[in-house]
CSV table of C-alpha atoms in Angstrom, one decimal:
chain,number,residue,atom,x,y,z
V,6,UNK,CA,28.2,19.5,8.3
V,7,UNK,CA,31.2,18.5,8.8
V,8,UNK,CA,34.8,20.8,9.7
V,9,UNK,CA,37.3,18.6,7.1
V,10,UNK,CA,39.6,21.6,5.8
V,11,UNK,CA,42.2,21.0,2.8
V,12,UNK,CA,44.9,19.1,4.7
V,13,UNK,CA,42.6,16.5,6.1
V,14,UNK,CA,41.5,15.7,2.4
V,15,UNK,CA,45.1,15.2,1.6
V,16,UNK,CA,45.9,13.0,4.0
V,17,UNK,CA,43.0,10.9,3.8
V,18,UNK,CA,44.1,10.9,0.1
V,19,UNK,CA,46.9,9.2,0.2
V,20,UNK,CA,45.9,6.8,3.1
V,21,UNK,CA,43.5,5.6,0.2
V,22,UNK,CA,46.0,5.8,-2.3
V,23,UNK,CA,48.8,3.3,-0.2
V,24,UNK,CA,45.6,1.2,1.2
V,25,UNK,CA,43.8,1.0,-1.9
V,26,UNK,CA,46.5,1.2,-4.4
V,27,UNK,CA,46.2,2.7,-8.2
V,28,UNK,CA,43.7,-0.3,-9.6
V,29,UNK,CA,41.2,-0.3,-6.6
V,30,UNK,CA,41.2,3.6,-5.6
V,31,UNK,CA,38.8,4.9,-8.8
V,32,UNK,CA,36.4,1.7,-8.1
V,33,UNK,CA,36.4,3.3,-4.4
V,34,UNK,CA,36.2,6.5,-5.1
V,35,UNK,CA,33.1,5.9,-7.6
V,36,UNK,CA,31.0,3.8,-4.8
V,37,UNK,CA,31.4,6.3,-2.3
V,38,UNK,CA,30.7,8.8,-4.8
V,39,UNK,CA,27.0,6.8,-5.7
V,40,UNK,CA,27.0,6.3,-1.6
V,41,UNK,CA,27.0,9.9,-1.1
V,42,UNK,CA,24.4,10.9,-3.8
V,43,UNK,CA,22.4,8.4,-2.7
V,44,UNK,CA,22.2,9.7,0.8
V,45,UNK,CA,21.9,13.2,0.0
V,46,UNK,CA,18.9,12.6,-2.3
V,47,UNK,CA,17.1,10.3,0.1
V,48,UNK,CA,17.7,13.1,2.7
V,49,UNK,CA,16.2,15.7,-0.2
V,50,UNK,CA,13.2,13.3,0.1
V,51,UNK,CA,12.6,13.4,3.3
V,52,UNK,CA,13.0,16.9,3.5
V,53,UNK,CA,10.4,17.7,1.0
V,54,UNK,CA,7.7,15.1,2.6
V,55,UNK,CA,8.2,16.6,6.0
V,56,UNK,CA,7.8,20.2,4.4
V,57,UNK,CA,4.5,19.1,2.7
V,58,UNK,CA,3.3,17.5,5.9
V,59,UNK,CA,3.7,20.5,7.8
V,60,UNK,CA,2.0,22.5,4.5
V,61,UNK,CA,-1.0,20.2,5.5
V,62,UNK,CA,-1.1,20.2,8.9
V,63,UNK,CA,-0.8,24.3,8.9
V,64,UNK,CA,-4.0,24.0,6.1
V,65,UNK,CA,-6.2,21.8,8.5
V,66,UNK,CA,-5.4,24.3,11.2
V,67,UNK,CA,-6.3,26.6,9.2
V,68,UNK,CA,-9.5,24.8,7.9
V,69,UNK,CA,-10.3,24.2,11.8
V,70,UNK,CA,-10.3,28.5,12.7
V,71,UNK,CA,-12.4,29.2,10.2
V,72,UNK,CA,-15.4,26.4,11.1
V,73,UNK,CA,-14.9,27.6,14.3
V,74,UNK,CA,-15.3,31.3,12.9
V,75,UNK,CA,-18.4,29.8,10.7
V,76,UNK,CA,-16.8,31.1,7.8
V,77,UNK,CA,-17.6,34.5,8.2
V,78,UNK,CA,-15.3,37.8,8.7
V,79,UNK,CA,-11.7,35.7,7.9
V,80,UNK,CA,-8.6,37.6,7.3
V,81,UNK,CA,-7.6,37.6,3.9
V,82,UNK,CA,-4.6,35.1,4.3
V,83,UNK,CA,-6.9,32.8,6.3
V,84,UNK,CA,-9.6,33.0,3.0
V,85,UNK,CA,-6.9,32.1,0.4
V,86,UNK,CA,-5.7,29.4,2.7
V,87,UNK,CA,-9.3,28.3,2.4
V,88,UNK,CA,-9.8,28.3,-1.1
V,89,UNK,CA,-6.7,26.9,-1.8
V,90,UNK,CA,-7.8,24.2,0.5
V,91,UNK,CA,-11.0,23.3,-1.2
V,92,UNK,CA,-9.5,23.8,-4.6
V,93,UNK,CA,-6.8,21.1,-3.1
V,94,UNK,CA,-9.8,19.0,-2.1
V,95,UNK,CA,-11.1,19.3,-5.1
V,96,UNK,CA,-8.2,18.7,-7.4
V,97,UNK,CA,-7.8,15.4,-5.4
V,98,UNK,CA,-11.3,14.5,-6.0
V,99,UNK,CA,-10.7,14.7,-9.5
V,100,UNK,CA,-8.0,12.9,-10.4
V,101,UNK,CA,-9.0,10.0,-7.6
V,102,UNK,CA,-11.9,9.5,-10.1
V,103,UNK,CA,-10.1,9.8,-13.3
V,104,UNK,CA,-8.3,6.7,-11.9
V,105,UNK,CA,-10.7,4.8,-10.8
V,106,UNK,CA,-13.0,5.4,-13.7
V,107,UNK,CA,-11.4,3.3,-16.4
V,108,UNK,CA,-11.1,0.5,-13.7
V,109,UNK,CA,-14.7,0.3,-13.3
V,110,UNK,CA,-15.5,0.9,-17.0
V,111,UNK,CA,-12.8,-2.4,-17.9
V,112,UNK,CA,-14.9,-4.1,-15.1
V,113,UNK,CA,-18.2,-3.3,-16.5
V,114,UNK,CA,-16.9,-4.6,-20.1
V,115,UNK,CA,-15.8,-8.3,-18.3
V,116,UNK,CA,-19.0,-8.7,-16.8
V,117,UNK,CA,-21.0,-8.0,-19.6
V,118,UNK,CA,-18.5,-10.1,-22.0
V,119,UNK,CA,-19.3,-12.7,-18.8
V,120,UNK,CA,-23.2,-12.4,-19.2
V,121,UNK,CA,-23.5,-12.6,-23.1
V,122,UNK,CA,-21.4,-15.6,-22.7
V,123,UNK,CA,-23.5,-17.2,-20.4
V,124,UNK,CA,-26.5,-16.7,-22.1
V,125,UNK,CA,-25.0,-17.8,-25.8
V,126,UNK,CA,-23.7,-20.9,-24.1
V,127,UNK,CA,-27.2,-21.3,-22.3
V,128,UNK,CA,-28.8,-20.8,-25.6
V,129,UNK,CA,-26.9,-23.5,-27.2
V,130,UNK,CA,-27.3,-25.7,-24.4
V,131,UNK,CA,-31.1,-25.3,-24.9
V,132,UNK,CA,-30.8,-25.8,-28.8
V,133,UNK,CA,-29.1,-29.2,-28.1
V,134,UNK,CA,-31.7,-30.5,-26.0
């Protein structure tokens, strides 16, 4: 990335060193250490999300050849890409509705708890009267 050979390190060294001086130079040297990991591993990031994106785009274009074929006579490499689509799909499906499956169960419990509420306090209400 960049062409710093073992001089340039030395020098910029010891600029630090006579800038800095003994007490601030390992407080600098640590918060461009955390700088410098924390670039790398945001670039990382959006490495890998660019990879996956193109992973998709390639399955859709995939998924698009073989409507067009009608899903018949596909290459083998063109089948698994298939397959490992729906089995993608699939996978997503799954865990989409694992999520929102205790949601909707909690909700069901709280309007129930909400109804026999309303009709105990409606029951009373009648009783008073």
């Amino acid at each position: 990335m960049f062409d710093i050979g073992f001089w340039e390190l030395v020098l910029i060294s010891v600029v630090a060193l006579v800038v800095l001086g003994p007490e601030r130079l390992p407080h600098a040297i640590r918060s461009v250490a955390k700088f410098v990991s924390a670039a790398k591993s945001m670039a990382n990031s959006v490495k890998d999300e660019l990879s996956q994106e193109l992973k998709i785009q390639e399955l859709q274009e995939n998924l698009r050849k073989a409507e067009k074929m009608g899903m018949k006579d596909l290459s083998p490499d063109l089948q698994k890409t298939v397959d490992e689509l729906k089995k993608s799909a699939q996978d997503v499906q799954r865990s989409y509705a694992n999520e929102n499956q205790p949601e909707a169960s909690s909700e069901t419990d709280e309007k129930e708890a909400t109804v026999q509420k309303t009709a105990s306090s409606s029951t009373v209400t009648d009783k008073a009267d």
